[in-house]
Coordinates of C-alpha atoms in Angstrom, one line a residue:
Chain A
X1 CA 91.9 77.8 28.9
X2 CA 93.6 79.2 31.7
X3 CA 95.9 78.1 35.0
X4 CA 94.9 80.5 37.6
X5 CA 97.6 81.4 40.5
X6 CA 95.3 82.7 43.3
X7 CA 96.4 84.8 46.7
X8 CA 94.9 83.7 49.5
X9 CA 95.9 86.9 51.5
X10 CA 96.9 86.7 55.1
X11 CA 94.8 83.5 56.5
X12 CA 91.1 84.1 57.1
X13 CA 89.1 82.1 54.3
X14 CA 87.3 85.7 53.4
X15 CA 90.3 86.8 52.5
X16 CA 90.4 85.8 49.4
X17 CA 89.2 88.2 46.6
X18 CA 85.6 88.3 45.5
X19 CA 87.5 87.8 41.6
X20 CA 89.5 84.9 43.5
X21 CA 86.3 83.4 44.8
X22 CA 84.6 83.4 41.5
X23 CA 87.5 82.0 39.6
X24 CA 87.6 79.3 42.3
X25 CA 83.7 78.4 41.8
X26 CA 84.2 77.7 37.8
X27 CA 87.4 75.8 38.0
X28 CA 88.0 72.0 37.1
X29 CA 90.2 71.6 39.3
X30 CA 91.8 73.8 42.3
X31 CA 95.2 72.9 44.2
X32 CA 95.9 74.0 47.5
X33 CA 99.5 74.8 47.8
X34 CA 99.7 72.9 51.2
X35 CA 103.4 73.7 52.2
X36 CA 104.9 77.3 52.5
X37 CA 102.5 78.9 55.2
X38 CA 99.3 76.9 55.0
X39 CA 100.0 75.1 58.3
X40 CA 101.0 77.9 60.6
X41 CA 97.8 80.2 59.2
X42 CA 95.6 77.3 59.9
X43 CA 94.0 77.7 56.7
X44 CA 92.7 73.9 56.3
X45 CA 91.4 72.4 53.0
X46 CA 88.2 71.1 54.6
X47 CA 87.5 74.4 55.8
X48 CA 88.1 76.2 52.5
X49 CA 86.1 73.0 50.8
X50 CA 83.3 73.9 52.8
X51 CA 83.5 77.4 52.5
X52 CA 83.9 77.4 48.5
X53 CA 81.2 74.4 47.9
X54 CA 84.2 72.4 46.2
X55 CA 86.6 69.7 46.4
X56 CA 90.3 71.3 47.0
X57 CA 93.4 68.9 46.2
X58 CA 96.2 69.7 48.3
X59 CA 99.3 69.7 46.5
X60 CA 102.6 69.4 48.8
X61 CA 106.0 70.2 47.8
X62 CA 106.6 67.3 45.5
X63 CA 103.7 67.6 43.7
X64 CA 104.5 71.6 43.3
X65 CA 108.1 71.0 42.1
X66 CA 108.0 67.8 40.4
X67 CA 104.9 66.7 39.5
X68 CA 104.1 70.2 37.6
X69 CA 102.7 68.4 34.7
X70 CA 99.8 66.7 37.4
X71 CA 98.5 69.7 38.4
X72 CA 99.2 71.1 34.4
X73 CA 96.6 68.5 33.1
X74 CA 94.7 69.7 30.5
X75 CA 94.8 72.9 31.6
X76 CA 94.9 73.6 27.7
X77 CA 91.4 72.7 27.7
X78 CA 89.7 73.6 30.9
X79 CA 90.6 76.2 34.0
X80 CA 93.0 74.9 36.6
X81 CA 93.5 77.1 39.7
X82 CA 96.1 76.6 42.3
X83 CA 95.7 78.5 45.5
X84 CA 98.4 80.1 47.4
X85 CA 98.4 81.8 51.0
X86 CA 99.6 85.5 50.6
X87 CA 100.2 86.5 47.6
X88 CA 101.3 84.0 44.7
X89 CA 104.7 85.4 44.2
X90 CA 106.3 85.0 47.6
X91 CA 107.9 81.9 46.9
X92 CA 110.6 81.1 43.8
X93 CA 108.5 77.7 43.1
X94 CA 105.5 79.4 41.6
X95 CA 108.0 80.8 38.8
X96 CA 109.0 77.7 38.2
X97 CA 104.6 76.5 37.9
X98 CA 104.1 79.8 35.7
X99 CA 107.5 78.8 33.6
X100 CA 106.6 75.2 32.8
X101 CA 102.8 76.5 32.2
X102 CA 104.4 79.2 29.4
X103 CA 105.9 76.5 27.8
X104 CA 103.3 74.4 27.7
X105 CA 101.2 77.2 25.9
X106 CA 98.8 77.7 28.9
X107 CA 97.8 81.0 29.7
X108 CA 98.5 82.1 33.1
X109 CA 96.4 84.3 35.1
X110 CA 97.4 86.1 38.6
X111 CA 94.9 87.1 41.4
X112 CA 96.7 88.9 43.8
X113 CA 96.4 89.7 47.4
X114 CA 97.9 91.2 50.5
X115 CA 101.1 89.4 52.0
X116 CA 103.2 90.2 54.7
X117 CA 105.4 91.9 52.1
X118 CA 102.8 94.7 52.1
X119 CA 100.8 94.3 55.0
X120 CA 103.8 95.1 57.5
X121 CA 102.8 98.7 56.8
X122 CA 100.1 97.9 59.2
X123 CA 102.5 99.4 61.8
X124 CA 102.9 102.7 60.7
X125 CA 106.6 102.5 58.7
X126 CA 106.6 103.5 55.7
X127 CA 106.7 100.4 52.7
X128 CA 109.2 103.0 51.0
X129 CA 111.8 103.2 53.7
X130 CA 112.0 99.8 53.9
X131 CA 115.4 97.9 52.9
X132 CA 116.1 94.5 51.8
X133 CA 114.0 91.8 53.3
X134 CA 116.0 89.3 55.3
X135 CA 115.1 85.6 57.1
X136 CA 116.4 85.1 60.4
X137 CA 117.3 81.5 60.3
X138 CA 116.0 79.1 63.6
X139 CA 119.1 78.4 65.7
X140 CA 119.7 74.7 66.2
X141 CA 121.7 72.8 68.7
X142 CA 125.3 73.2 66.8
X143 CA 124.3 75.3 63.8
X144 CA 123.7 79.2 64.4
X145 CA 123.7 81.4 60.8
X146 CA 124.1 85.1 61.4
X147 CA 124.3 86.2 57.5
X148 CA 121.1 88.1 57.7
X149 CA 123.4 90.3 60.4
X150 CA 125.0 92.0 57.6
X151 CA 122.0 92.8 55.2
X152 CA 120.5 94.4 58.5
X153 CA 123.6 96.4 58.7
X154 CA 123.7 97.8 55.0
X155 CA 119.7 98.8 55.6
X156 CA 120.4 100.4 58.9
X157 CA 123.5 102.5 58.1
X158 CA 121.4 103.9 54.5
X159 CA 118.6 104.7 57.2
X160 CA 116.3 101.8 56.3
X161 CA 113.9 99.9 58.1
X162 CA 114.4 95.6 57.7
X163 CA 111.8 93.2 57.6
X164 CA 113.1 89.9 59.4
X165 CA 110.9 86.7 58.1
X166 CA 111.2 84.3 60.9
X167 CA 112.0 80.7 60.4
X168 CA 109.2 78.0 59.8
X169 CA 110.3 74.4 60.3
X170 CA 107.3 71.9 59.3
X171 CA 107.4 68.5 58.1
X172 CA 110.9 68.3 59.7
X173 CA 111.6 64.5 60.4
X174 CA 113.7 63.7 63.5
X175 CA 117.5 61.7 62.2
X176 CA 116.2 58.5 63.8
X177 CA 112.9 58.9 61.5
X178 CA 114.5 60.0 58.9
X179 CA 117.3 57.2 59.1
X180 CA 114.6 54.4 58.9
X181 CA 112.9 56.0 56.3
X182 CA 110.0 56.8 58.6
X183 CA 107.3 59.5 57.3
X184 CA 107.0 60.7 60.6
X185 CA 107.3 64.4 61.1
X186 CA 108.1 66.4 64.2
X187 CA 105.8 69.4 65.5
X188 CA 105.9 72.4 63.5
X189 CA 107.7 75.5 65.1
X190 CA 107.8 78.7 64.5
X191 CA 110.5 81.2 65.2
X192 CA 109.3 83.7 67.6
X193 CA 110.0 87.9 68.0
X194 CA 111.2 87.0 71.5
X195 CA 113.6 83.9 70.0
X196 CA 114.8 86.2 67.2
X197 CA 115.3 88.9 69.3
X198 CA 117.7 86.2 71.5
X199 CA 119.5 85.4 68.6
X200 CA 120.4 89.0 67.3
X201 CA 121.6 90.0 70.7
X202 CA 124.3 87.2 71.0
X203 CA 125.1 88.0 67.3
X204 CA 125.9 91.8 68.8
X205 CA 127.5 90.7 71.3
X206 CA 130.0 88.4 69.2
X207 CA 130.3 91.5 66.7
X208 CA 131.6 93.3 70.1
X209 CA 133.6 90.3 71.2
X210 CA 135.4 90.4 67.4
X211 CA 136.3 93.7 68.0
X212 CA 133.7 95.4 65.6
X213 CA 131.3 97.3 67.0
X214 CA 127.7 96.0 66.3
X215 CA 125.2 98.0 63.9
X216 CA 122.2 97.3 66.7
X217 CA 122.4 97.2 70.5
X218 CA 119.8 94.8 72.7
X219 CA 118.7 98.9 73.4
X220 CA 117.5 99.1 69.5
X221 CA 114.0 99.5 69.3
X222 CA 112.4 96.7 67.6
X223 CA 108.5 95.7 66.0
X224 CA 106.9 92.7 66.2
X225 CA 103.8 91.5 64.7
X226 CA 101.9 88.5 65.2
X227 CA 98.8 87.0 63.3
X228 CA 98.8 90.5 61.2
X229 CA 95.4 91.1 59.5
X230 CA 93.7 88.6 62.0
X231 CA 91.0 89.7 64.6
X232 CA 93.7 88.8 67.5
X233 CA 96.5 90.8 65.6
X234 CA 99.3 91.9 68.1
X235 CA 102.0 94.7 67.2
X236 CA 104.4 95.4 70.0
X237 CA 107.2 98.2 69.6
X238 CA 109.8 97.7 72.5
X239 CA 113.7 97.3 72.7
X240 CA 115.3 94.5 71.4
X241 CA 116.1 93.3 75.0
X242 CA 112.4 94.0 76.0
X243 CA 110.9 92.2 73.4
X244 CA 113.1 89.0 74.5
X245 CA 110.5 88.6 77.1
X246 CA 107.6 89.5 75.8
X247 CA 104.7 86.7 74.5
X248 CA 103.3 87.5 71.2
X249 CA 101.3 84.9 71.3
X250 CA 100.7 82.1 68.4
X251 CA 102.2 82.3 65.2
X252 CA 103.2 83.9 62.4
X253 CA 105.4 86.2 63.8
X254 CA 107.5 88.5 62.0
X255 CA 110.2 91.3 63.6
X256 CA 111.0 95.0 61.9
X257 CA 113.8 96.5 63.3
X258 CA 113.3 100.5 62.3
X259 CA 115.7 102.7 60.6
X260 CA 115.5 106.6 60.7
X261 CA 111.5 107.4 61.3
X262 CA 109.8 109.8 60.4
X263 CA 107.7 112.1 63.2
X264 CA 104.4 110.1 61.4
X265 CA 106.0 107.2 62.0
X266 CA 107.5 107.1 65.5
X267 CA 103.6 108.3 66.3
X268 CA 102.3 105.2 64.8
X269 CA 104.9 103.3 67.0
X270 CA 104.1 105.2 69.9
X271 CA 100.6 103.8 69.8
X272 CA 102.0 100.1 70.1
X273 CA 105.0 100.6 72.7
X274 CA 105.2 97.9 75.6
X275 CA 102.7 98.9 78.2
X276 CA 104.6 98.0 81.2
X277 CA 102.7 97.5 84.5
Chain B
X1 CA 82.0 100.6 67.2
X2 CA 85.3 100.4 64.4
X3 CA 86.6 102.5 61.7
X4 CA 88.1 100.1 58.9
X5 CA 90.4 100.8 56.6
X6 CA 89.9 98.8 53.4
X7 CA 92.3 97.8 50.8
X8 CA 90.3 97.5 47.2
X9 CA 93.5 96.1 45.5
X10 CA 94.7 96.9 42.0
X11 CA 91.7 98.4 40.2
X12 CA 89.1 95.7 39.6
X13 CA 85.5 96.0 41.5
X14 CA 85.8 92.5 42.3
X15 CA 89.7 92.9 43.8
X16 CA 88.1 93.9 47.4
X17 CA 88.4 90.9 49.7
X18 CA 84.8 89.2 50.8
X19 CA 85.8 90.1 54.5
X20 CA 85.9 93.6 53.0
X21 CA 82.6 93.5 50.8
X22 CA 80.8 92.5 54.0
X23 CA 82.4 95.0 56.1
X24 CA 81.3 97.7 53.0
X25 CA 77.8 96.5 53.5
X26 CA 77.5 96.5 57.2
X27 CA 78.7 99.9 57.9
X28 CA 76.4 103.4 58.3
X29 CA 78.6 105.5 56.1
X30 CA 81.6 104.2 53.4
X31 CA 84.3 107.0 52.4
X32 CA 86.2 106.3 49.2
X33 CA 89.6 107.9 49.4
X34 CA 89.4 110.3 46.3
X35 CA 93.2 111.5 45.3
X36 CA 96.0 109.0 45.5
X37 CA 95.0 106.6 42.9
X38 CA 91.3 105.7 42.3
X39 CA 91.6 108.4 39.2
X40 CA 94.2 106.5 37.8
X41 CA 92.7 103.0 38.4
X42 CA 89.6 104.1 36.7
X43 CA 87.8 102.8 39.5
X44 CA 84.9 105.5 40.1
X45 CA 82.2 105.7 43.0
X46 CA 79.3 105.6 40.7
X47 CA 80.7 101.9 39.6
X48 CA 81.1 100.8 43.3
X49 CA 77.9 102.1 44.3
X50 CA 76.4 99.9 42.0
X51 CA 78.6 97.0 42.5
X52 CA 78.0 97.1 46.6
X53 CA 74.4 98.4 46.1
X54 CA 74.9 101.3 48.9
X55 CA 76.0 104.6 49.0
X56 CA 79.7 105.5 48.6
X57 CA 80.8 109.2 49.9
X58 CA 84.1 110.5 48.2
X59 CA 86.8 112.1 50.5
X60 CA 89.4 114.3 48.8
X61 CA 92.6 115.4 49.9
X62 CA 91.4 118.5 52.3
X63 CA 88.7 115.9 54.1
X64 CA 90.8 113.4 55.0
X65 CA 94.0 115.2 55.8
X66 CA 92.2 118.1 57.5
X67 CA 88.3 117.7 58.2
X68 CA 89.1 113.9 59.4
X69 CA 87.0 114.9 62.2
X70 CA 84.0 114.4 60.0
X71 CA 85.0 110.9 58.7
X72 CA 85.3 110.1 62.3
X73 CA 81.8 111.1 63.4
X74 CA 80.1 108.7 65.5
X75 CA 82.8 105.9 64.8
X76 CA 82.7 105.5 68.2
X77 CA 79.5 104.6 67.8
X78 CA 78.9 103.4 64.6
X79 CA 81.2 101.4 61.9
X80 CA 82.6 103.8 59.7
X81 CA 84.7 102.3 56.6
X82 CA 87.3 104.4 54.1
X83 CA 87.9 102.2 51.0
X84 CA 91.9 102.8 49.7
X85 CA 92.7 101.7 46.6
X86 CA 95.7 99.3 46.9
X87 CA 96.3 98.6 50.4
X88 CA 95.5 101.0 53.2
X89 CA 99.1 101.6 54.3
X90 CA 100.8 102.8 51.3
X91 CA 100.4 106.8 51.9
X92 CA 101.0 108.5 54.9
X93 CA 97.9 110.6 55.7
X94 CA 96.4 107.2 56.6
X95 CA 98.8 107.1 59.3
X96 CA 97.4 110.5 60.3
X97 CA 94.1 109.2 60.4
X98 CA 94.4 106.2 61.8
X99 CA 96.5 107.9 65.1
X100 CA 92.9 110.6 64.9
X101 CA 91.1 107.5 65.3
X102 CA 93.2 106.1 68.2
X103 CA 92.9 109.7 69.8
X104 CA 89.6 109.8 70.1
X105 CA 89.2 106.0 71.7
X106 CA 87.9 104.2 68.1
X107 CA 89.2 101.0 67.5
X108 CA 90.7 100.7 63.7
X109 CA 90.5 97.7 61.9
X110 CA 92.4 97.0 58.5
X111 CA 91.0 95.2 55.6
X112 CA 94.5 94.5 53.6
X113 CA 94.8 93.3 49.6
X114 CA 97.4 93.6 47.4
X115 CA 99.0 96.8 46.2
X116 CA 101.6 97.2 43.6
X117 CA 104.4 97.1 46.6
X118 CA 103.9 93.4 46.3
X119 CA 102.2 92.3 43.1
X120 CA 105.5 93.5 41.1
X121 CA 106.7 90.0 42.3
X122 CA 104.2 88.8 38.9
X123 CA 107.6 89.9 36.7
X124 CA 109.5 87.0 38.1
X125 CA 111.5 89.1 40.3
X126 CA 111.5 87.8 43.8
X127 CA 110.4 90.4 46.5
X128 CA 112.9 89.2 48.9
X129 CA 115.7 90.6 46.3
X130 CA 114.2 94.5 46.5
X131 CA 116.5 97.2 48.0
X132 CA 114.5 100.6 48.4
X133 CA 111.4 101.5 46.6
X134 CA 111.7 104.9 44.6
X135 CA 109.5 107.5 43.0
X136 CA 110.6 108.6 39.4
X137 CA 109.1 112.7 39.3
X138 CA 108.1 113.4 35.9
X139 CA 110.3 116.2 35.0
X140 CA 108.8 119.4 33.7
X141 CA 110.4 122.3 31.8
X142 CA 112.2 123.7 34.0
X143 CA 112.6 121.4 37.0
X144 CA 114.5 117.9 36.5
X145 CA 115.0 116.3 39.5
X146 CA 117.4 113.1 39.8
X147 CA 117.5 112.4 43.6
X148 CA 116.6 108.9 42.9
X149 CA 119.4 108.1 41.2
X150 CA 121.8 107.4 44.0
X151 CA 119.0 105.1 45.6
X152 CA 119.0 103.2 42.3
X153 CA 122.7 103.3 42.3
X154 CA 122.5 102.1 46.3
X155 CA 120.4 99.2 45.2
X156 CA 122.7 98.1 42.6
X157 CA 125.7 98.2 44.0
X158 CA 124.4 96.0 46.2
X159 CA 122.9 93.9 44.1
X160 CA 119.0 94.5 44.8
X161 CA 116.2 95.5 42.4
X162 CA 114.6 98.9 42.6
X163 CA 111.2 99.1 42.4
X164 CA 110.7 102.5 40.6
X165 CA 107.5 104.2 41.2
X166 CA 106.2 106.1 38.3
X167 CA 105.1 109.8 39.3
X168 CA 101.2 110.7 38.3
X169 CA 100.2 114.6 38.5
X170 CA 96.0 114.6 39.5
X171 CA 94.4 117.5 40.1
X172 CA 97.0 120.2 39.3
X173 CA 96.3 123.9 38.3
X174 CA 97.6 125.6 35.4
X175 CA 99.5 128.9 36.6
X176 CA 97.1 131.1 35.2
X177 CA 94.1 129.4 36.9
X178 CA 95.9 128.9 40.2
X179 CA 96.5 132.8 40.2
X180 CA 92.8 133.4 39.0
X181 CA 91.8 131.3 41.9
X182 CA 90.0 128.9 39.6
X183 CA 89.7 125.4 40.2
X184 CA 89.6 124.3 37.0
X185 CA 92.4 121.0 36.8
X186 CA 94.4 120.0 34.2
X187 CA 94.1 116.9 32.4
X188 CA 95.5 114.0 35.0
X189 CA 98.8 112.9 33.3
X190 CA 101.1 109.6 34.2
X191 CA 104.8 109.0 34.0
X192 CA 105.2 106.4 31.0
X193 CA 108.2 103.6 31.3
X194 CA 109.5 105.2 27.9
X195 CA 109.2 108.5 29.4
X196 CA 110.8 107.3 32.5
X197 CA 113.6 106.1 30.9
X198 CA 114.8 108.7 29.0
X199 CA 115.2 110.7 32.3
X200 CA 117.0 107.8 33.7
X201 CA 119.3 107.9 30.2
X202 CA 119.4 111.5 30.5
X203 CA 120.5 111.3 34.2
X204 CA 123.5 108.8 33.4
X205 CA 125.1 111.0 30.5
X206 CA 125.0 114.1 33.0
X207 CA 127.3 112.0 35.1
X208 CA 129.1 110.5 32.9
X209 CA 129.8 114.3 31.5
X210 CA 130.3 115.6 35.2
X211 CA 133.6 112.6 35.0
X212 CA 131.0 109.9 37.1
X213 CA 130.7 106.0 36.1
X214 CA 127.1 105.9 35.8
X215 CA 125.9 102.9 37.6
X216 CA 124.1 101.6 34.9
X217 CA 124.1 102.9 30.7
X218 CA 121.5 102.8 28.1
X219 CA 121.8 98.6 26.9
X220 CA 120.9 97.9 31.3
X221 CA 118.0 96.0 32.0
X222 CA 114.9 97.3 33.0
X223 CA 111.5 95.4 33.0
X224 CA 108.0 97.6 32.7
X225 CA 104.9 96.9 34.5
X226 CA 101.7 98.4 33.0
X227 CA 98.2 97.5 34.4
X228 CA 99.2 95.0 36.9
X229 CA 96.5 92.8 38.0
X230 CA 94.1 93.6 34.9
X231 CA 93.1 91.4 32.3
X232 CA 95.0 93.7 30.3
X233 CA 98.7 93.8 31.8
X234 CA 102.0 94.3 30.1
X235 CA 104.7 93.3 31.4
X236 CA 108.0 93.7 28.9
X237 CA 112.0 93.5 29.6
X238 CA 114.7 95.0 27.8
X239 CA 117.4 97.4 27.7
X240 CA 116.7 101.2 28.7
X241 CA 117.0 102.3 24.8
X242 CA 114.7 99.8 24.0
X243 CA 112.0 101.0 26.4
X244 CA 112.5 104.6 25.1
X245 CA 109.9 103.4 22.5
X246 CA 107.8 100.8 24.0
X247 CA 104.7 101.9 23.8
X248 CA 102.9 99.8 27.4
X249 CA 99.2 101.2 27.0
X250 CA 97.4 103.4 29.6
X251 CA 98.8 103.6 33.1
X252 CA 99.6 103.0 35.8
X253 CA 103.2 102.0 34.8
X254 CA 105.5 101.1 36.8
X255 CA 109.1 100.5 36.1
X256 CA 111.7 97.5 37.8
X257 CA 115.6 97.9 37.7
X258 CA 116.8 94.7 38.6
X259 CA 119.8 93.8 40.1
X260 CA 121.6 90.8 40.6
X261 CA 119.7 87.7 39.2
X262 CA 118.9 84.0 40.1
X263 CA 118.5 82.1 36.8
X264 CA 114.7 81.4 37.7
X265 CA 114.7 85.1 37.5
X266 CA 116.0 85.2 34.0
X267 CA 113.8 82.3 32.4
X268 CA 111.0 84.4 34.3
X269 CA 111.9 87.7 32.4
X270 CA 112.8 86.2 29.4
X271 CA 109.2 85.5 29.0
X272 CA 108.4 88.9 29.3
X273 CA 111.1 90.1 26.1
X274 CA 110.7 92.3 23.6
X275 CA 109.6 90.8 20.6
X276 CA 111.3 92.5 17.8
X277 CA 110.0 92.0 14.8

């Protein structure tokens, strides 16, 4: 029989592919991959449990990574499907699912959907011109990365637009919790455009301070997109300083920061710039 | 009233999302973008008519690049859908028609799903690891472009996989008919891995002869993508020579270079070598 990776796409429970839907309906059993993005898309398992007319076993990290061989149970002998939000190949874990599957002798079976990989296009830049993807880390208290700087540099200076991922912190425990051994976890939070924009200006501004003169300026026009493919959907196309102050509302967010655009393009960007009162 | 864009995803009738089924059934006229790929995909209106039990109306080139005008009647007024295989954001003249739309007041939704710009992740590859996406033109007697190479060779130096987009040729007129004015079209024909990478072995002995290190040689890695998302994919890694003669099936192909890779990546791939018999 066959283990079934299936996309979610971007959040909405009819997102999922009429093939997905079906596949879902026959399965023994289906996993809900309940720790990458589930949280912050609000896709719940009661609400896909409802929607499907099944029983949905969330599966968190541990179970994912460790505890392969649960979720691999017989899945020799009858269909197992795990569901994914996005698409199933955004994260390095599902290798390691399909990996231990192979060897196992199960047949593995993809149904893909739309991620943000892909659906960033939404915005009018071209998917071609875009460079390597980068994730702009959360700054905490004494601990503020700036390593994406440089792949942002190399894509700008060939021209190329970046996609910045922004940081996701869930199931974080606080020291004291974590120090008694306490399964409590903090709020989720989400990295926002106007936070990552904050952070890429003080990175500039160190690059200047160095002596090195920065790749971007808080003058560089930046996109951000909120909630993309949802009904409430937000695309904003600003400068880097104005987007610092501008609410994109609830999450996920995610920032582009253009390269060289084409005419087509800066048009589709025209139609989301900042309207300023 | 809106004008959607919908993604159908990689080929399959049952790829569209259920958000965009219901959309397709709701709306007073459905267009089904005729030229890019749906020829390729095999996916033909007469097969989604029946599968969405309505009328589908096919748009070629000319309507939606220049009479988008009549796509756009009454959208203002009534939903109007254009079905894109893929998702809807991976050519520009959907760009063009979606500022049209904006022009005249009509508010654009977008129906995404996967498109080969993300479901390449399937090889084991991560996304995240993808420098520039580029389109490999199928050389023809007299006319062998190589521009890509030094967007491959950008890629690699840096580490980053190249997505390599495999040219297709629809629609295109011999000379003779062309002058006659006839429009009779030649048989569609599709860039094949093998054929792909004898250009690409082709293209690094003309530098190597012009007294250029190529940046990669015959026995370099290259992983080919045939089908993706079908029941029928083929997915196979070896060296260059190898792929000369690999035979992957029908198309689409599609054709990875990758860079730099995490051991995940390898075990991943590994599962995808060439048997030799």
């Amino acid at each position: 029989m066959v283990f079934y990776l299936i996309g979610l796409g971007l959040g909405d429970v009819e997102d999922i592919t009429v093939k997905g839907l079906n596949v879902v309906r026959k399965c023994k059993r289906v996993y809900l991959e309940a720790y990458t993005s589930i949280l912050c898309y609000g896709l719940e398992k009661k609400q896909l449990e409802e929607y499907y007319g099944r029983d949905v076993i969330e599966a968190d990290r541990t179970t994912v990574e460790q505890n392969s061989d649960e979720i691999l149970t017989d899945a020799d002998t009858e269909d197992v499907a795990m569901l994914v939000v996005g698409d199933p190949f955004g994260a390095t874990t599902h290798a390691d699912l399909v990996l231990r599957a192979k060897e196992k002798g199960i047949v593995v079976k993809v149904v893909h959907n739309a991620s943000i990989m892909n659906a960033v296009g939404c915005c009018g830049l071209q998917l071609y011109n875009f460079g390597e993807t980068v994730s702009i880390v959360m700054w905490l208290d004494n601990w503020e990365p700036d390593s994406y700087y440089d792949k942002i540099a190399i894509n700008l200076s060939k021209g190329l637009h970046t996609l910045c991922l922004l940081d996701i912190k869930t199931k974080e425990q606080s020291v004291e919790n974590m120090m008694r051994g306490r399964k409590v976890y903090e709020p989720a939070r989400y990295l926002t455009c106007s936070e990552a924009c904050k952070q890429l200006i003080t990175i500039s501004k160190r690059k200047r301070e160095e002596g090195t003169e920065p790749i971007y300026t808080e003058n560089t026009r930046v996109v951000g997109l909120a909630r993309v493919g949802w009904d409430d959907q937000k695309i904003v196309s600003c400068s880097m300083l104005e987007m610092c102050s501008v609410d994109m509302g609830p999450p996920l967010h995610s920032l582009i920061i253009p390269g060289n655009t084409h005419p087509l393009e800066d048009d589709m960007l025209a139609t989301f710039a900042l309207k300023t009162l």
